[in-house]
Amino acid sequence: MDHQPGADGRVVWRITEEEGAVLTSGSIEAPADGDLPLERQGDQVRAGMLPVQVWQPRTKEFQLQALTPWRAGFPPFPEAYRLVATLDVPEPEAVFVICQHFTQEGWLHDPQVRARAHSAHSMCVGDVVVTPDGQAWRALGCGWEELLKT
């Protein structure tokens, strides 16, 4: 991942393949602690598959807010989220099935998942999937909500 301060004080970021093809890009406010929530993705993408990112709330408070959005709305994306994994799927909807704890080890240990965090919960309401074109989709109780591109 390349990142640099933008003219407006926001951090401009771009995630690329090893060959340099841009997978996704955008800009976010730099966190106060300087810890950017994005990580380099240097893995090859398999032919016919889409590299998608899975983002989950950064804290238990944000996770609770995501599970009860009728109280205060969903936490802001991407500021309140962390990148937990990248995986290659034939279509973005396949992410939900893969990101369930069907084994004792959990879905981060699935061979088709490139973990970006040490732990993650099964995908649930409020989690976000980002497609290679930079489009973000939030999981709802039933279906997905398209978020504005950054």
Tab-separated table of N, CA and C in Angstrom:
chain	number	residue	atom	x	y	z
A	1	MET	N	0.846	-1.164	0.000
A	1	MET	CA	0.000	0.000	0.000
A	1	MET	C	0.889	1.223	0.000
A	2	ASP	N	0.549	2.136	-0.851
A	2	ASP	CA	1.224	3.423	-0.853
A	2	ASP	C	0.287	4.416	-0.204
A	3	HIS	N	0.816	5.288	0.629
A	3	HIS	CA	-0.024	6.336	1.184
A	3	HIS	C	0.794	7.607	1.346
A	4	GLN	N	0.122	8.717	1.212
A	4	GLN	CA	0.777	10.010	1.355
A	4	GLN	C	-0.254	11.048	1.743
A	5	PRO	N	0.188	12.121	2.417
A	5	PRO	CA	-0.769	13.166	2.777
A	5	PRO	C	-1.288	13.862	1.523
A	6	GLY	N	-2.585	14.081	1.449
A	6	GLY	CA	-3.173	14.808	0.338
A	6	GLY	C	-3.135	16.300	0.619
A	7	ALA	N	-3.484	17.090	-0.372
A	7	ALA	CA	-3.464	18.546	-0.237
A	7	ALA	C	-4.414	19.024	0.857
A	8	ASP	N	-5.502	18.276	1.093
A	8	ASP	CA	-6.497	18.692	2.087
A	8	ASP	C	-6.260	18.065	3.460
A	9	GLY	N	-5.073	17.477	3.677
A	9	GLY	CA	-4.757	16.882	4.975
A	9	GLY	C	-5.244	15.455	5.132
A	10	ARG	N	-5.951	14.928	4.139
A	10	ARG	CA	-6.404	13.547	4.198
A	10	ARG	C	-5.300	12.646	3.681
A	11	VAL	N	-5.302	11.388	4.074
A	11	VAL	CA	-4.327	10.420	3.594
A	11	VAL	C	-4.872	9.785	2.328
A	12	VAL	N	-4.090	9.861	1.272
A	12	VAL	CA	-4.459	9.247	0.001
A	12	VAL	C	-3.801	7.874	-0.021
A	13	TRP	N	-4.550	6.837	-0.354
A	13	TRP	CA	-4.000	5.492	-0.335
A	13	TRP	C	-4.337	4.741	-1.618
A	14	ARG	N	-3.492	3.751	-1.935
A	14	ARG	CA	-3.695	2.929	-3.119
A	14	ARG	C	-3.155	1.537	-2.804
A	15	ILE	N	-3.934	0.517	-3.047
A	15	ILE	CA	-3.487	-0.868	-2.863
A	15	ILE	C	-3.280	-1.458	-4.254
A	16	THR	N	-2.097	-2.032	-4.478
A	16	THR	CA	-1.769	-2.556	-5.798
A	16	THR	C	-1.339	-4.016	-5.728
A	17	GLU	N	-1.414	-4.679	-6.896
A	17	GLU	CA	-0.884	-6.028	-7.035
A	17	GLU	C	0.627	-5.925	-7.171
A	18	GLU	N	1.317	-7.063	-7.167
A	18	GLU	CA	2.762	-7.064	-7.347
A	18	GLU	C	3.150	-6.440	-8.670
A	19	GLU	N	2.317	-6.619	-9.714
A	19	GLU	CA	2.613	-6.050	-11.022
A	19	GLU	C	2.324	-4.555	-11.073
A	20	GLY	N	1.744	-4.008	-10.014
A	20	GLY	CA	1.482	-2.585	-9.982
A	20	GLY	C	0.077	-2.182	-10.363
A	21	ALA	N	-0.779	-3.141	-10.731
A	21	ALA	CA	-2.164	-2.801	-11.061
A	21	ALA	C	-2.887	-2.355	-9.790
A	22	VAL	N	-3.586	-1.231	-9.860
A	22	VAL	CA	-4.287	-0.706	-8.693
A	22	VAL	C	-5.529	-1.541	-8.413
A	23	LEU	N	-5.639	-2.070	-7.199
A	23	LEU	CA	-6.806	-2.848	-6.806
A	23	LEU	C	-7.885	-1.949	-6.230
A	24	THR	N	-7.495	-0.977	-5.443
A	24	THR	CA	-8.452	-0.048	-4.855
A	24	THR	C	-7.694	1.190	-4.390
A	25	SER	N	-8.383	2.307	-4.312
A	25	SER	CA	-7.731	3.534	-3.872
A	25	SER	C	-8.764	4.463	-3.267
A	26	GLY	N	-8.306	5.491	-2.600
A	26	GLY	CA	-9.221	6.443	-2.005
A	26	GLY	C	-8.495	7.374	-1.068
A	27	SER	N	-9.210	8.021	-0.182
A	27	SER	CA	-8.589	8.891	0.807
A	27	SER	C	-9.404	8.831	2.088
A	28	ILE	N	-8.708	8.959	3.215
A	28	ILE	CA	-9.357	8.935	4.526
A	28	ILE	C	-8.669	9.941	5.425
A	29	GLU	N	-9.339	10.320	6.486
A	29	GLU	CA	-8.708	11.156	7.501
A	29	GLU	C	-7.664	10.301	8.216
A	30	ALA	N	-6.503	10.853	8.442
A	30	ALA	CA	-5.466	10.120	9.163
A	30	ALA	C	-5.881	9.977	10.616
A	31	PRO	N	-5.840	8.767	11.177
A	31	PRO	CA	-6.174	8.593	12.594
A	31	PRO	C	-5.200	9.372	13.473
A	32	ALA	N	-5.677	9.817	14.611
A	32	ALA	CA	-4.850	10.604	15.530
A	32	ALA	C	-3.611	9.832	15.974
A	33	ASP	N	-3.743	8.498	16.100
A	33	ASP	CA	-2.600	7.710	16.558
A	33	ASP	C	-1.620	7.390	15.429
A	34	GLY	N	-1.939	7.815	14.198
A	34	GLY	CA	-1.050	7.584	13.062
A	34	GLY	C	-1.092	6.170	12.534
A	35	ASP	N	-1.899	5.293	13.119
A	35	ASP	CA	-1.977	3.894	12.722
A	35	ASP	C	-2.996	3.742	11.602
A	36	LEU	N	-2.524	3.735	10.364
A	36	LEU	CA	-3.441	3.610	9.236
A	36	LEU	C	-4.115	2.245	9.234
A	37	PRO	N	-5.407	2.182	8.944
A	37	PRO	CA	-6.108	0.907	8.967
A	37	PRO	C	-5.895	0.065	7.721
A	38	LEU	N	-5.064	0.507	6.807
A	38	LEU	CA	-4.833	-0.223	5.568
A	38	LEU	C	-3.458	-0.863	5.594
A	39	GLU	N	-3.329	-2.016	4.962
A	39	GLU	CA	-2.058	-2.715	4.919
A	39	GLU	C	-1.715	-3.042	3.476
A	40	ARG	N	-0.424	-3.284	3.205
A	40	ARG	CA	0.004	-3.622	1.854
A	40	ARG	C	-0.590	-4.966	1.450
A	41	GLN	N	-1.035	-5.021	0.211
A	41	GLN	CA	-1.498	-6.288	-0.344
A	41	GLN	C	-0.557	-6.641	-1.473
A	42	GLY	N	0.384	-7.552	-1.227
A	42	GLY	CA	1.358	-7.919	-2.242
A	42	GLY	C	1.096	-9.283	-2.830
A	43	ASP	N	-0.034	-9.880	-2.488
A	43	ASP	CA	-0.317	-11.231	-2.952
A	43	ASP	C	-0.850	-11.242	-4.376
A	44	GLN	N	-0.559	-12.299	-5.112
A	44	GLN	CA	-1.092	-12.482	-6.450
A	44	GLN	C	-2.587	-12.777	-6.375
A	45	VAL	N	-3.328	-12.330	-7.344
A	45	VAL	CA	-4.745	-12.631	-7.441
A	45	VAL	C	-4.909	-13.757	-8.452
A	46	ARG	N	-5.642	-14.787	-8.089
A	46	ARG	CA	-5.842	-15.912	-8.991
A	46	ARG	C	-6.754	-15.525	-10.138
A	47	ALA	N	-6.503	-16.096	-11.308
A	47	ALA	CA	-7.283	-15.788	-12.504
A	47	ALA	C	-8.765	-16.046	-12.261
A	48	GLY	N	-9.613	-15.130	-12.722
A	48	GLY	CA	-11.054	-15.279	-12.610
A	48	GLY	C	-11.612	-14.964	-11.232
A	49	MET	N	-10.779	-14.507	-10.319
A	49	MET	CA	-11.231	-14.229	-8.961
A	49	MET	C	-11.084	-12.732	-8.673
A	50	LEU	N	-11.918	-12.247	-7.785
A	50	LEU	CA	-11.853	-10.851	-7.356
A	50	LEU	C	-11.190	-10.767	-5.992
A	51	PRO	N	-10.173	-9.916	-5.836
A	51	PRO	CA	-9.600	-9.725	-4.506
A	51	PRO	C	-10.481	-8.745	-3.732
A	52	VAL	N	-11.099	-9.197	-2.673
A	52	VAL	CA	-11.948	-8.320	-1.859
A	52	VAL	C	-11.388	-8.228	-0.449
A	53	GLN	N	-11.645	-7.101	0.179
A	53	GLN	CA	-11.202	-6.875	1.545
A	53	GLN	C	-12.389	-7.022	2.481
A	54	VAL	N	-12.123	-7.532	3.679
A	54	VAL	CA	-13.135	-7.631	4.728
A	54	VAL	C	-12.699	-6.714	5.862
A	55	TRP	N	-13.573	-5.794	6.237
A	55	TRP	CA	-13.316	-4.815	7.294
A	55	TRP	C	-14.313	-5.055	8.415
A	56	GLN	N	-13.829	-4.964	9.656
A	56	GLN	CA	-14.693	-5.112	10.820
A	56	GLN	C	-14.450	-3.952	11.778
A	57	PRO	N	-15.444	-3.641	12.622
A	57	PRO	CA	-15.277	-2.534	13.568
A	57	PRO	C	-14.010	-2.696	14.416
A	58	ARG	N	-13.316	-1.575	14.649
A	58	ARG	CA	-12.044	-1.561	15.386
A	58	ARG	C	-12.180	-1.918	16.860
A	59	THR	N	-13.282	-1.529	17.491
A	59	THR	CA	-13.430	-1.720	18.941
A	59	THR	C	-14.743	-2.431	19.252
A	60	LYS	N	-14.859	-2.924	20.474
A	60	LYS	CA	-16.117	-3.562	20.910
A	60	LYS	C	-17.261	-2.550	20.874
A	61	GLU	N	-16.967	-1.297	21.195
A	61	GLU	CA	-18.011	-0.262	21.165
A	61	GLU	C	-18.539	-0.052	19.747
A	62	PHE	N	-17.615	0.018	18.767
A	62	PHE	CA	-18.043	0.167	17.370
A	62	PHE	C	-18.790	-1.081	16.898
A	63	GLN	N	-18.369	-2.264	17.381
A	63	GLN	CA	-19.049	-3.500	17.005
A	63	GLN	C	-20.480	-3.494	17.537
A	64	LEU	N	-20.670	-3.077	18.780
A	64	LEU	CA	-22.007	-2.989	19.355
A	64	LEU	C	-22.848	-1.964	18.592
A	65	GLN	N	-22.239	-0.837	18.240
A	65	GLN	CA	-22.952	0.180	17.461
A	65	GLN	C	-23.383	-0.386	16.109
A	66	ALA	N	-22.519	-1.185	15.469
A	66	ALA	CA	-22.857	-1.781	14.170
A	66	ALA	C	-24.004	-2.784	14.303
A	67	LEU	N	-24.065	-3.480	15.441
A	67	LEU	CA	-25.129	-4.467	15.652
A	67	LEU	C	-26.452	-3.826	16.059
A	68	THR	N	-26.400	-2.572	16.512
A	68	THR	CA	-27.616	-1.858	16.926
A	68	THR	C	-27.683	-0.497	16.228
A	69	PRO	N	-27.664	-0.474	14.885
A	69	PRO	CA	-27.575	0.805	14.164
A	69	PRO	C	-28.780	1.706	14.361
A	70	TRP	N	-29.921	1.159	14.781
A	70	TRP	CA	-31.103	1.994	14.978
A	70	TRP	C	-30.921	2.965	16.139
A	71	ARG	N	-29.924	2.705	17.003
A	71	ARG	CA	-29.685	3.591	18.152
A	71	ARG	C	-28.882	4.838	17.761
A	72	ALA	N	-27.771	4.636	17.060
A	72	ALA	CA	-26.906	5.778	16.735
A	72	ALA	C	-26.389	5.736	15.306
A	73	GLY	N	-26.906	4.833	14.496
A	73	GLY	CA	-26.388	4.681	13.139
A	73	GLY	C	-25.136	3.824	13.132
A	74	PHE	N	-24.726	3.428	11.950
A	74	PHE	CA	-23.530	2.604	11.825
A	74	PHE	C	-22.279	3.439	12.116
A	75	PRO	N	-21.208	2.801	12.597
A	75	PRO	CA	-19.948	3.524	12.779
A	75	PRO	C	-19.451	4.011	11.410
A	76	PRO	N	-18.697	5.107	11.368
A	76	PRO	CA	-18.223	5.629	10.086
A	76	PRO	C	-17.174	4.712	9.455
A	77	PHE	N	-17.326	4.484	8.169
A	77	PHE	CA	-16.338	3.678	7.430
A	77	PHE	C	-15.484	4.616	6.589
A	78	PRO	N	-14.164	4.447	6.569
A	78	PRO	CA	-13.340	3.394	7.158
A	78	PRO	C	-12.750	3.746	8.523
A	79	GLU	N	-13.009	4.957	9.010
A	79	GLU	CA	-12.356	5.413	10.239
A	79	GLU	C	-12.561	4.498	11.435
A	80	ALA	N	-13.742	3.932	11.599
A	80	ALA	CA	-14.041	3.096	12.764
A	80	ALA	C	-13.791	1.609	12.503
A	81	TYR	N	-13.160	1.281	11.383
A	81	TYR	CA	-12.974	-0.113	10.986
A	81	TYR	C	-11.499	-0.462	10.850
A	82	ARG	N	-11.231	-1.779	10.819
A	82	ARG	CA	-9.883	-2.288	10.563
A	82	ARG	C	-9.975	-3.360	9.497
A	83	LEU	N	-8.967	-3.433	8.658
A	83	LEU	CA	-8.896	-4.460	7.625
A	83	LEU	C	-8.498	-5.765	8.301
A	84	VAL	N	-9.336	-6.811	8.191
A	84	VAL	CA	-9.014	-8.074	8.852
A	84	VAL	C	-8.559	-9.154	7.879
A	85	ALA	N	-8.951	-9.049	6.604
A	85	ALA	CA	-8.547	-10.085	5.654
A	85	ALA	C	-8.773	-9.630	4.224
A	86	THR	N	-8.058	-10.293	3.334
A	86	THR	CA	-8.265	-10.155	1.900
A	86	THR	C	-8.442	-11.569	1.372
A	87	LEU	N	-9.384	-11.751	0.473
A	87	LEU	CA	-9.569	-13.064	-0.107
A	87	LEU	C	-10.052	-12.939	-1.539
A	88	ASP	N	-9.788	-13.975	-2.316
A	88	ASP	CA	-10.189	-14.008	-3.713
A	88	ASP	C	-11.470	-14.816	-3.830
A	89	VAL	N	-12.476	-14.222	-4.456
A	89	VAL	CA	-13.778	-14.867	-4.601
A	89	VAL	C	-14.287	-14.678	-6.023
A	90	PRO	N	-15.176	-15.571	-6.493
A	90	PRO	CA	-15.732	-15.402	-7.837
A	90	PRO	C	-16.689	-14.211	-7.923
A	91	GLU	N	-17.364	-13.877	-6.831
A	91	GLU	CA	-18.227	-12.695	-6.749
A	91	GLU	C	-18.263	-12.247	-5.288
A	92	PRO	N	-18.458	-10.946	-5.045
A	92	PRO	CA	-18.392	-10.436	-3.674
A	92	PRO	C	-19.335	-11.122	-2.690
A	93	GLU	N	-20.504	-11.586	-3.145
A	93	GLU	CA	-21.461	-12.217	-2.236
A	93	GLU	C	-20.911	-13.494	-1.599
A	94	ALA	N	-19.919	-14.123	-2.230
A	94	ALA	CA	-19.331	-15.358	-1.700
A	94	ALA	C	-18.564	-15.114	-0.403
A	95	VAL	N	-18.209	-13.871	-0.141
A	95	VAL	CA	-17.446	-13.538	1.065
A	95	VAL	C	-18.198	-13.938	2.324
A	96	PHE	N	-19.498	-13.699	2.363
A	96	PHE	CA	-20.268	-13.964	3.572
A	96	PHE	C	-20.151	-15.419	4.014
A	97	VAL	N	-20.262	-16.353	3.085
A	97	VAL	CA	-20.188	-17.779	3.423
A	97	VAL	C	-18.786	-18.146	3.905
A	98	ILE	N	-17.759	-17.636	3.232
A	98	ILE	CA	-16.383	-17.964	3.603
A	98	ILE	C	-16.039	-17.419	4.995
A	99	CYS	N	-16.579	-16.253	5.321
A	99	CYS	CA	-16.209	-15.563	6.568
A	99	CYS	C	-17.080	-15.960	7.756
A	100	GLN	N	-17.393	-17.227	7.858
A	100	GLN	CA	-18.125	-17.771	8.999
A	100	GLN	C	-17.220	-18.744	9.741
A	101	HIS	N	-17.378	-18.855	11.030
A	101	HIS	CA	-16.585	-19.779	11.840
A	101	HIS	C	-17.170	-21.189	11.762
A	102	PHE	N	-16.907	-21.869	10.636
A	102	PHE	CA	-17.384	-23.239	10.476
A	102	PHE	C	-16.428	-24.250	11.097
A	103	THR	N	-15.215	-23.817	11.419
A	103	THR	CA	-14.237	-24.695	12.051
A	103	THR	C	-13.810	-24.082	13.376
A	104	GLN	N	-13.199	-24.886	14.225
A	104	GLN	CA	-12.748	-24.397	15.525
A	104	GLN	C	-11.677	-23.318	15.374
A	105	GLU	N	-10.851	-23.418	14.321
A	105	GLU	CA	-9.786	-22.446	14.111
A	105	GLU	C	-10.324	-21.094	13.659
A	106	GLY	N	-11.497	-21.075	13.039
A	106	GLY	CA	-12.063	-19.835	12.528
A	106	GLY	C	-11.712	-19.605	11.062
A	107	TRP	N	-12.420	-18.682	10.446
A	107	TRP	CA	-12.279	-18.470	9.005
A	107	TRP	C	-10.961	-17.809	8.607
A	108	LEU	N	-10.266	-17.141	9.509
A	108	LEU	CA	-8.984	-16.528	9.144
A	108	LEU	C	-7.927	-17.563	8.781
A	109	HIS	N	-8.138	-18.819	9.196
A	109	HIS	CA	-7.185	-19.889	8.897
A	109	HIS	C	-7.524	-20.643	7.620
A	110	ASP	N	-8.583	-20.245	6.934
A	110	ASP	CA	-8.946	-20.846	5.651
A	110	ASP	C	-7.833	-20.550	4.646
A	111	PRO	N	-7.400	-21.540	3.850
A	111	PRO	CA	-6.292	-21.323	2.918
A	111	PRO	C	-6.571	-20.256	1.856
A	112	GLN	N	-7.835	-19.975	1.551
A	112	GLN	CA	-8.122	-18.951	0.546
A	112	GLN	C	-8.185	-17.539	1.137
A	113	VAL	N	-7.948	-17.427	2.448
A	113	VAL	CA	-8.005	-16.131	3.135
A	113	VAL	C	-6.588	-15.669	3.467
A	114	ARG	N	-6.298	-14.410	3.165
A	114	ARG	CA	-5.028	-13.791	3.553
A	114	ARG	C	-5.337	-12.893	4.754
A	115	ALA	N	-5.073	-13.424	5.935
A	115	ALA	CA	-5.392	-12.697	7.175
A	115	ALA	C	-4.555	-11.438	7.275
A	116	ARG	N	-5.190	-10.355	7.719
A	116	ARG	CA	-4.513	-9.076	7.950
A	116	ARG	C	-4.619	-8.676	9.424
A	117	ALA	N	-5.208	-9.559	10.237
A	117	ALA	CA	-5.367	-9.321	11.673
A	117	ALA	C	-5.206	-10.661	12.389
A	118	HIS	N	-5.005	-10.604	13.692
A	118	HIS	CA	-4.834	-11.830	14.477
A	118	HIS	C	-6.161	-12.485	14.824
A	119	SER	N	-7.236	-11.708	14.823
A	119	SER	CA	-8.538	-12.263	15.166
A	119	SER	C	-9.623	-11.536	14.387
A	120	ALA	N	-10.737	-12.227	14.226
A	120	ALA	CA	-11.904	-11.648	13.548
A	120	ALA	C	-13.117	-12.486	13.916
A	121	HIS	N	-14.275	-11.840	13.988
A	121	HIS	CA	-15.504	-12.586	14.253
A	121	HIS	C	-16.112	-13.047	12.930
A	122	SER	N	-17.084	-13.939	12.992
A	122	SER	CA	-17.816	-14.321	11.786
A	122	SER	C	-18.465	-13.071	11.220
A	123	MET	N	-18.523	-12.988	9.899
A	123	MET	CA	-19.107	-11.803	9.280
A	123	MET	C	-20.536	-11.624	9.764
A	124	CYS	N	-20.864	-10.386	10.117
A	124	CYS	CA	-22.198	-10.089	10.611
A	124	CYS	C	-22.601	-8.672	10.230
A	125	VAL	N	-23.760	-8.263	10.691
A	125	VAL	CA	-24.287	-6.936	10.409
A	125	VAL	C	-23.248	-5.875	10.760
A	126	GLY	N	-23.037	-4.938	9.837
A	126	GLY	CA	-22.110	-3.843	10.062
A	126	GLY	C	-20.741	-4.051	9.458
A	127	ASP	N	-20.338	-5.303	9.204
A	127	ASP	CA	-19.046	-5.552	8.569
A	127	ASP	C	-19.087	-5.024	7.137
A	128	VAL	N	-17.922	-4.700	6.591
A	128	VAL	CA	-17.843	-4.079	5.273
A	128	VAL	C	-16.940	-4.894	4.362
A	129	VAL	N	-17.367	-5.046	3.109
A	129	VAL	CA	-16.584	-5.691	2.068
A	129	VAL	C	-16.242	-4.615	1.034
A	130	VAL	N	-14.962	-4.550	0.635
A	130	VAL	CA	-14.535	-3.585	-0.374
A	130	VAL	C	-14.061	-4.355	-1.597
A	131	THR	N	-14.648	-4.032	-2.753
A	131	THR	CA	-14.322	-4.696	-4.009
A	131	THR	C	-13.131	-4.010	-4.682
A	132	PRO	N	-12.523	-4.646	-5.693
A	132	PRO	CA	-11.324	-4.086	-6.322
A	132	PRO	C	-11.505	-2.679	-6.906
A	133	ASP	N	-12.725	-2.313	-7.263
A	133	ASP	CA	-12.949	-0.973	-7.816
A	133	ASP	C	-13.112	0.079	-6.720
A	134	GLY	N	-12.931	-0.309	-5.456
A	134	GLY	CA	-13.017	0.629	-4.345
A	134	GLY	C	-14.412	0.801	-3.782
A	135	GLN	N	-15.382	0.043	-4.299
A	135	GLN	CA	-16.750	0.150	-3.796
A	135	GLN	C	-16.890	-0.639	-2.500
A	136	ALA	N	-17.472	-0.007	-1.501
A	136	ALA	CA	-17.665	-0.648	-0.198
A	136	ALA	C	-19.129	-1.030	-0.027
A	137	TRP	N	-19.359	-2.206	0.568
A	137	TRP	CA	-20.705	-2.736	0.820
A	137	TRP	C	-20.791	-3.149	2.282
A	138	ARG	N	-21.785	-2.637	3.009
A	138	ARG	CA	-21.984	-2.979	4.413
A	138	ARG	C	-23.012	-4.100	4.516
A	139	ALA	N	-22.687	-5.134	5.310
A	139	ALA	CA	-23.623	-6.235	5.533
A	139	ALA	C	-24.775	-5.749	6.413
A	140	LEU	N	-25.993	-6.034	5.987
A	140	LEU	CA	-27.191	-5.694	6.749
A	140	LEU	C	-27.808	-6.972	7.295
A	141	GLY	N	-28.879	-6.861	8.043
A	141	GLY	CA	-29.579	-8.032	8.548
A	141	GLY	C	-30.045	-8.931	7.414
A	142	CYS	N	-30.362	-8.326	6.289
A	142	CYS	CA	-30.756	-9.056	5.086
A	142	CYS	C	-30.257	-8.251	3.895
A	143	GLY	N	-29.197	-8.707	3.256
A	143	GLY	CA	-28.659	-8.023	2.088
A	143	GLY	C	-27.492	-7.109	2.416
A	144	TRP	N	-27.222	-6.184	1.491
A	144	TRP	CA	-26.058	-5.307	1.569
A	144	TRP	C	-26.470	-3.868	1.317
A	145	GLU	N	-25.727	-2.925	1.909
A	145	GLU	CA	-25.933	-1.500	1.691
A	145	GLU	C	-24.680	-0.965	0.986
A	146	GLU	N	-24.876	-0.318	-0.162
A	146	GLU	CA	-23.754	0.270	-0.884
A	146	GLU	C	-23.346	1.568	-0.192
A	147	LEU	N	-22.048	1.696	0.099
A	147	LEU	CA	-21.530	2.904	0.731
A	147	LEU	C	-20.902	3.783	-0.343
A	148	LEU	N	-20.820	5.058	-0.095
A	148	LEU	CA	-20.188	5.967	-1.043
A	148	LEU	C	-18.718	5.639	-1.170
A	149	LYS	N	-18.199	5.721	-2.384
A	149	LYS	CA	-16.769	5.498	-2.586
A	149	LYS	C	-16.008	6.632	-1.932
A	150	THR	N	-14.820	6.287	-1.386
A	150	THR	CA	-13.998	7.325	-0.771
A	150	THR	C	-13.230	8.068	-1.833
